[in-house]
PDB file of C-alpha atoms in Angstrom:
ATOM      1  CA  UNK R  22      84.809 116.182 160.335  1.00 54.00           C
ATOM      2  CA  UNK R  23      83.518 118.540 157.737  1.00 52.00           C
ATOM      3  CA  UNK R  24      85.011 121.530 156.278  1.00 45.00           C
ATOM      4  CA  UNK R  25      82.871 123.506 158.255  1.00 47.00           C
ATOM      5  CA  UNK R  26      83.563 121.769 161.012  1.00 46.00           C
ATOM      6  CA  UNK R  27      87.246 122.483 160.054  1.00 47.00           C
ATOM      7  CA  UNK R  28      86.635 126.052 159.376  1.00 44.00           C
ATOM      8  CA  UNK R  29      85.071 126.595 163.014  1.00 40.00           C
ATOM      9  CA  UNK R  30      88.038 124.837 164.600  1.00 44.00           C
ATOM     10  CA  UNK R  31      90.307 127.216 162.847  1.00 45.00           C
ATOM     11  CA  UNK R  32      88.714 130.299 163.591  1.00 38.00           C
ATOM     12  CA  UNK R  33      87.971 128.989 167.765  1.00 41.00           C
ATOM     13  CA  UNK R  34      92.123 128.431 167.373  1.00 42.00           C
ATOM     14  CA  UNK R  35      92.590 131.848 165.689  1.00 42.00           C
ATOM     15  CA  UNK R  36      90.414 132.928 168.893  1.00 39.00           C
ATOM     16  CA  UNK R  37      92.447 131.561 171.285  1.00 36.00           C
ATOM     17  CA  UNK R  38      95.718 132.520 169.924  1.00 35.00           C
ATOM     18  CA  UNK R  39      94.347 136.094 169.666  1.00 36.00           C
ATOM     19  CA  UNK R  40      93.248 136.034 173.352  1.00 35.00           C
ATOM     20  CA  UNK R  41      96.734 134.563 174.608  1.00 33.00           C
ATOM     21  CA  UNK R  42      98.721 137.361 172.477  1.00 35.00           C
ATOM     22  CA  UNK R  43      96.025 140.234 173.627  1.00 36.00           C
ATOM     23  CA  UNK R  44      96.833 139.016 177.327  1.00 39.00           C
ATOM     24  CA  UNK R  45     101.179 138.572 176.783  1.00 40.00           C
ATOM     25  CA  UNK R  46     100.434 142.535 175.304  1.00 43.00           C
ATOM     26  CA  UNK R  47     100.668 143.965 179.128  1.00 42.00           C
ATOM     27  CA  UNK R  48     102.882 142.066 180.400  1.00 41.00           C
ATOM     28  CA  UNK R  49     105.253 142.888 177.899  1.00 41.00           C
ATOM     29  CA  UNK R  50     104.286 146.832 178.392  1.00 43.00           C
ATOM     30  CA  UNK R  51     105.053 145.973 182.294  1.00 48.00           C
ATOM     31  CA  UNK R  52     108.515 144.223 181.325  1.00 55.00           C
ATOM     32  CA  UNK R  53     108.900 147.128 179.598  1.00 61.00           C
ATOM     33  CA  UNK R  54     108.115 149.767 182.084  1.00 58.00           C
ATOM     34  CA  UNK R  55     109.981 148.124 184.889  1.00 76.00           C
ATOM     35  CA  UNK R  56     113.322 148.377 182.220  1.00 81.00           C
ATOM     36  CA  UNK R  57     112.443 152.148 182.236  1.00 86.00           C
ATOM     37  CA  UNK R  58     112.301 152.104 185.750  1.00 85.00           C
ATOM     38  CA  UNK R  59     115.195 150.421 186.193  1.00 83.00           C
ATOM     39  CA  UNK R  60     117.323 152.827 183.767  1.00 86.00           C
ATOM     40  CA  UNK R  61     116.017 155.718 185.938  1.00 89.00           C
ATOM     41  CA  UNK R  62     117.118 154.417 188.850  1.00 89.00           C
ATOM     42  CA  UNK R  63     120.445 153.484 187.529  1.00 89.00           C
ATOM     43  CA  UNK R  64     120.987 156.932 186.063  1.00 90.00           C
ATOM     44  CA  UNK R  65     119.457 158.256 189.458  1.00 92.00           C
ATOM     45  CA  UNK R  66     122.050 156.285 191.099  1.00 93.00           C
ATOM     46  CA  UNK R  67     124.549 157.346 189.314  1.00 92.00           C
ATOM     47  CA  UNK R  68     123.983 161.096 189.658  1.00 92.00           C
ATOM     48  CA  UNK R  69     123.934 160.496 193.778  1.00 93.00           C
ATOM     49  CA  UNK R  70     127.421 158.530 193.452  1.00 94.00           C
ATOM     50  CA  UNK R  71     129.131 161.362 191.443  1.00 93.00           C
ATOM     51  CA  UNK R  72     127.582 164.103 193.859  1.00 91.00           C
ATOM     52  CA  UNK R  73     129.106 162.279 196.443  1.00 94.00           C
ATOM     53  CA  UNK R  74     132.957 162.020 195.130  1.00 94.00           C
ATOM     54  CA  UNK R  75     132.612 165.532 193.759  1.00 92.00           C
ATOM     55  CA  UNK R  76     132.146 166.742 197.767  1.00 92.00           C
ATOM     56  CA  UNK R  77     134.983 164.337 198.569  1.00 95.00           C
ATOM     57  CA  UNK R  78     138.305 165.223 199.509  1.00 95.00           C
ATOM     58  CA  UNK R  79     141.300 163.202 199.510  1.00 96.00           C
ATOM     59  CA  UNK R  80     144.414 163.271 201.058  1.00 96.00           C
ATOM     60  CA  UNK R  81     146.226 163.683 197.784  1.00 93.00           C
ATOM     61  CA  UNK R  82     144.161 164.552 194.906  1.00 90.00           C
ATOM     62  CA  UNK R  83     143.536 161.627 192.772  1.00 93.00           C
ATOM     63  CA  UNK R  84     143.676 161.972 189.147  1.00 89.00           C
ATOM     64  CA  UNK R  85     142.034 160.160 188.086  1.00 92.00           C
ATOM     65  CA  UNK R  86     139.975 159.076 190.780  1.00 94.00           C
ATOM     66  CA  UNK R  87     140.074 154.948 190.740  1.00 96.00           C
ATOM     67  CA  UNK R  88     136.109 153.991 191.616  1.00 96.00           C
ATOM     68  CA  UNK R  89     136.227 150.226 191.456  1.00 96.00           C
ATOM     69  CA  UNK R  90     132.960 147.852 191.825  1.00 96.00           C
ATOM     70  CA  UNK R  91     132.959 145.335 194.136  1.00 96.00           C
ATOM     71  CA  UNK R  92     130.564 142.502 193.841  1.00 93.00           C
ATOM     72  CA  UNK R  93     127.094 142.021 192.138  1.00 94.00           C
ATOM     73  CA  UNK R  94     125.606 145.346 191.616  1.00 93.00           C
ATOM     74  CA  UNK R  95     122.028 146.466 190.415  1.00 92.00           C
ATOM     75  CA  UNK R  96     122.633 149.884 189.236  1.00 90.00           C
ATOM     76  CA  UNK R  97     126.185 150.359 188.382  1.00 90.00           C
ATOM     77  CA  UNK R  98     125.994 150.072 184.632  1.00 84.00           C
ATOM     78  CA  UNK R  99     125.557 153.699 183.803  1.00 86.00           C
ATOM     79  CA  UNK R 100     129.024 154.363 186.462  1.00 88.00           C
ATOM     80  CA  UNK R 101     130.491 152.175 184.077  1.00 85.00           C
ATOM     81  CA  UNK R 102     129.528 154.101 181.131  1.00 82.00           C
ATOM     82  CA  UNK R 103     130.975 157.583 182.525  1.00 69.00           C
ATOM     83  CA  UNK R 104     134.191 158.416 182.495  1.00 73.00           C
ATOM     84  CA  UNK R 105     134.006 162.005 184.114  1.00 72.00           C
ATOM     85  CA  UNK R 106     133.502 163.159 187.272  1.00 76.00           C
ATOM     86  CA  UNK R 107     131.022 165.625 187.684  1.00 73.00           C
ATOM     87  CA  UNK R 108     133.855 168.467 188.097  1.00 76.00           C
ATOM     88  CA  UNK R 109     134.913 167.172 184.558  1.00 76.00           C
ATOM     89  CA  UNK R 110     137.820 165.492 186.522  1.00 83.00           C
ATOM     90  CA  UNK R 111     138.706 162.113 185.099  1.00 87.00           C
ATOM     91  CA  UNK R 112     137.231 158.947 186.462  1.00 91.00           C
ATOM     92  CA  UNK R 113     138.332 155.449 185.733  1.00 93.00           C
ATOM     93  CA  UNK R 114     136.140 152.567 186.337  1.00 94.00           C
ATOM     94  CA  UNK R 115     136.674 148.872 187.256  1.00 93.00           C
ATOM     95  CA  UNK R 116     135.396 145.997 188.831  1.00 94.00           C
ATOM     96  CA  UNK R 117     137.394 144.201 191.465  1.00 95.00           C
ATOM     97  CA  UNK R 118     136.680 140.556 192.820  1.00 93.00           C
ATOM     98  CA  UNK R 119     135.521 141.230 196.769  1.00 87.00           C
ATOM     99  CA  UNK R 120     138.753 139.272 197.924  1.00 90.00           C
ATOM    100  CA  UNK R 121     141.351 141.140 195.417  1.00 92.00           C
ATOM    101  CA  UNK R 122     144.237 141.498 197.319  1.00 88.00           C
ATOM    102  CA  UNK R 123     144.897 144.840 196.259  1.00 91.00           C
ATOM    103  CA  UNK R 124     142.115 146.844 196.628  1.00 94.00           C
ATOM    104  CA  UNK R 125     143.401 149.722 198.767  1.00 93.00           C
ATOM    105  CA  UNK R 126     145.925 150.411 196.479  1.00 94.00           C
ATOM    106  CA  UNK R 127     143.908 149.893 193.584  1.00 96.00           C
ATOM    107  CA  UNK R 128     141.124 152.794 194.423  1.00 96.00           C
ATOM    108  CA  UNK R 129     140.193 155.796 196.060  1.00 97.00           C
ATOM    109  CA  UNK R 130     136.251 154.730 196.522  1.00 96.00           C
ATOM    110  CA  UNK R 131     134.893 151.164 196.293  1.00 97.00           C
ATOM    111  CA  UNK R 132     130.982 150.462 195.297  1.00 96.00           C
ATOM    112  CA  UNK R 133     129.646 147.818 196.833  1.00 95.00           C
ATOM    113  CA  UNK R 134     127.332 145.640 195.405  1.00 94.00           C
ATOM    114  CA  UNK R 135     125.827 142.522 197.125  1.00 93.00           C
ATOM    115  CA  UNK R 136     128.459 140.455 198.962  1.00 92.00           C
ATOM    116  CA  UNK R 137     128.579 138.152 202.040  1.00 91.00           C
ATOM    117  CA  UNK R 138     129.331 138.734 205.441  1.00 90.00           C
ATOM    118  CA  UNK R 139     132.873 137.311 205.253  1.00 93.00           C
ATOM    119  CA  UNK R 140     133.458 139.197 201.775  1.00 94.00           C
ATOM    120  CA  UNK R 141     132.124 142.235 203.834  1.00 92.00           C
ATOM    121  CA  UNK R 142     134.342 141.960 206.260  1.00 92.00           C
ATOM    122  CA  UNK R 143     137.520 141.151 204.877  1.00 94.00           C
ATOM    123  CA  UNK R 144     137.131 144.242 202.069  1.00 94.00           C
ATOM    124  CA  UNK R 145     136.395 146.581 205.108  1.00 93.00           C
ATOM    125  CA  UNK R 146     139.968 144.983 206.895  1.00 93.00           C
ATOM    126  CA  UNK R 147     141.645 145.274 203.271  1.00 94.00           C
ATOM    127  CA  UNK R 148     141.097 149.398 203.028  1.00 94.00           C
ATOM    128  CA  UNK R 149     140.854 150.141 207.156  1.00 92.00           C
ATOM    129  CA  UNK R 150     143.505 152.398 207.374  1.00 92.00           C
ATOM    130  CA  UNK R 151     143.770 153.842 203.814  1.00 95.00           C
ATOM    131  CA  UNK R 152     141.607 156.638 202.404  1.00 96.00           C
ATOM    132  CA  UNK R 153     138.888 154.570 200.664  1.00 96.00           C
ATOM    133  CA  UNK R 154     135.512 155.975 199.957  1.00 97.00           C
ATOM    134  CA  UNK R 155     133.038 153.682 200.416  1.00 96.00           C
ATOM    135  CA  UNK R 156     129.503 153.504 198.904  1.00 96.00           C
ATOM    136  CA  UNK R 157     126.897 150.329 199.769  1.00 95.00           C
ATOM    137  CA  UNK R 158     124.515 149.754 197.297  1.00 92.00           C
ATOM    138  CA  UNK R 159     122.525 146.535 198.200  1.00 77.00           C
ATOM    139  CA  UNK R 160     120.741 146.272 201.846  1.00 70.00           C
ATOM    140  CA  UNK R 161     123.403 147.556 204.192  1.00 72.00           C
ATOM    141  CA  UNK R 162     122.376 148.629 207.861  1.00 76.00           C
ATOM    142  CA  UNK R 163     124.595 151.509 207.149  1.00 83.00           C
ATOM    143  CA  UNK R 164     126.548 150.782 210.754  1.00 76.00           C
ATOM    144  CA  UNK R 165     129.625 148.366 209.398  1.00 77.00           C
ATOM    145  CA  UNK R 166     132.000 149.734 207.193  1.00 85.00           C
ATOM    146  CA  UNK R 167     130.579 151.686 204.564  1.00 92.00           C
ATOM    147  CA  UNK R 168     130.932 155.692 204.540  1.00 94.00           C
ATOM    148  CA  UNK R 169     127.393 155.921 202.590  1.00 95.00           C
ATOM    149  CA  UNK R 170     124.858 153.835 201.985  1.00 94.00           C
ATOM    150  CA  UNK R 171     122.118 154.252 199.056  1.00 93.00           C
ATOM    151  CA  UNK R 172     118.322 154.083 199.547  1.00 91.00           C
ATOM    152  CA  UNK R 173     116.917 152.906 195.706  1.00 90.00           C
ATOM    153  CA  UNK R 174     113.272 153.707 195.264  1.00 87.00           C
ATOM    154  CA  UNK R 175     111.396 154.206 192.015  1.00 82.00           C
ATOM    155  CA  UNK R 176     111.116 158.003 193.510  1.00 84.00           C
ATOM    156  CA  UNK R 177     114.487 159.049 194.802  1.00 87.00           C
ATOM    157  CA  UNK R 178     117.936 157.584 195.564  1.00 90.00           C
ATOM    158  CA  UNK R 179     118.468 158.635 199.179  1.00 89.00           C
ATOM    159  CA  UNK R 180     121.477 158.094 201.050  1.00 91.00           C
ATOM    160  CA  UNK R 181     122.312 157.237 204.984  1.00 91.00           C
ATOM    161  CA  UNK R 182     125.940 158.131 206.214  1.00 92.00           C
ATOM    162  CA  UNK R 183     127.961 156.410 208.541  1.00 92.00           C
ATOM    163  CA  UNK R 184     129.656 159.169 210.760  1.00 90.00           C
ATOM    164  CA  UNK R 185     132.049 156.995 212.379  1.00 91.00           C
ATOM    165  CA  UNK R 186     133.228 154.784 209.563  1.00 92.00           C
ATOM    166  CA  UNK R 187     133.808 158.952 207.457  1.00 92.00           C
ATOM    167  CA  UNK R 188     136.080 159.615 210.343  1.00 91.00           C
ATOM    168  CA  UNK R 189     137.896 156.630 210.379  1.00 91.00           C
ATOM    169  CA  UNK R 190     138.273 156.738 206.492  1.00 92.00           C
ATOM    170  CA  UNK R 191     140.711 159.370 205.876  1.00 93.00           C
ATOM    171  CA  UNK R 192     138.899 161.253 203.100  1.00 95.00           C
ATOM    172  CA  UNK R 193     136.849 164.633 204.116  1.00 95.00           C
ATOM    173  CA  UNK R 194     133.345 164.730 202.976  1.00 93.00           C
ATOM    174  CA  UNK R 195     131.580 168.566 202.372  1.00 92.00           C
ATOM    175  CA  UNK R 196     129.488 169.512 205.757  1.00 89.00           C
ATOM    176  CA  UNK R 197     126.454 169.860 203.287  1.00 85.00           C
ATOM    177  CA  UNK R 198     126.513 166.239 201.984  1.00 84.00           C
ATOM    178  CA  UNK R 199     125.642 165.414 205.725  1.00 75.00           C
ATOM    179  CA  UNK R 200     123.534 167.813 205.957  1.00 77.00           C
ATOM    180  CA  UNK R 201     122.157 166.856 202.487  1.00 74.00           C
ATOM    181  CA  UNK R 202     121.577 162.518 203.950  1.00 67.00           C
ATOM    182  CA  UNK R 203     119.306 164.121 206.681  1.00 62.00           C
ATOM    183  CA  UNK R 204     117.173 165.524 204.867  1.00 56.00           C
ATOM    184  CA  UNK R 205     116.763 162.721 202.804  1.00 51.00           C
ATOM    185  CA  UNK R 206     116.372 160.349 205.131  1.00 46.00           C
ATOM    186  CA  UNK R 207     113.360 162.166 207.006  1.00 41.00           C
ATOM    187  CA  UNK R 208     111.588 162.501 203.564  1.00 43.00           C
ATOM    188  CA  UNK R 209     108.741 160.052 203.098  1.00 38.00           C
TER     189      UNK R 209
END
């Protein structure tokens, strides 16, 4: 091969390598975008959750109110992060293993993440009977269990509440939270 020869390989390579990092450009700028995205929706997440315990009412008023994550969770990092309630009330977080014993003692709301139906189950049967808040944040039906259950779209966090498993719960949610899910739920 001549050195021309050479020198036209080289530049069709130099081509081709330009091409290839022209085209990994956008997909890095949609990585990107979908990590701003997700941030949103964390922090978006996070704003619904603390509306929610601020308009909750225990039977003795926890300080600081024990919110403990429970299984895999998508948009829990920024609860993790805070460590005041919206009220400027204290707010310890922690996660818990789905089959910790001690759960019910251990907090006054639980944020569920993605767990099976057996995990489900047996953390529902762990805080029956004790005034746990519950909040759902992966798929949930919204009829088992949980008191709320979050609706994550790149637009809005919405929320569905469960009006039996509230009055089975022992903690007293606001009249205009409920009011506040229907609305959001009939939204498009």
């Amino acid at each position: 091969m001549t050195v021309a020869g050479k020198r036209m390989t080289g530049c069709v390579h130099s081509l081709l390598l330009a091409v290839l990092l022209l085209m990994a450009g956008p997909a890095r700028a949609d990585d990107s975008a979908t990590s701003v995205q997700a941030q949103q929706r964390a922090k978006a997440v996070t704003q619904v959750v603390l509306g929610i315990l601020s308009y909750a009412r225990w039977p003795a008023d926890p300080v600081p109110l024990r919110l403990c994550l429970v299984g895999p969770t998508e948009y829990a990092d920024d609860l993790i992060k805070g460590n005041l309630q919206n009220s400027g009330q204290p707010l310890q977080v922690r996660r818990l293993l789905a089959d910790d014993r001690e759960v019910a003692q251990a907090c006054d709301a639980v944020y569920i993440g993605k767990l099976d139906h057996g995990q489900r189950d047996r953390l529902f049967q762990a805080v029956s009977g004790h005034p746990v808040l519950s909040i759902s944040e992966a798929d949930d039906p919204c009829t088992v269990g949980s008191l709320f259950c979050l609706r994550v779209s790149d637009q809005q966090v919405a929320f569905e509440v469960n009006l039996d498993s509230v009055a089975r719960s022992g903690v007293r949610i606001h009249p205009s939270v409920l009011q506040l899910s229907r609305r959001r739920a009939v939204q498009p």
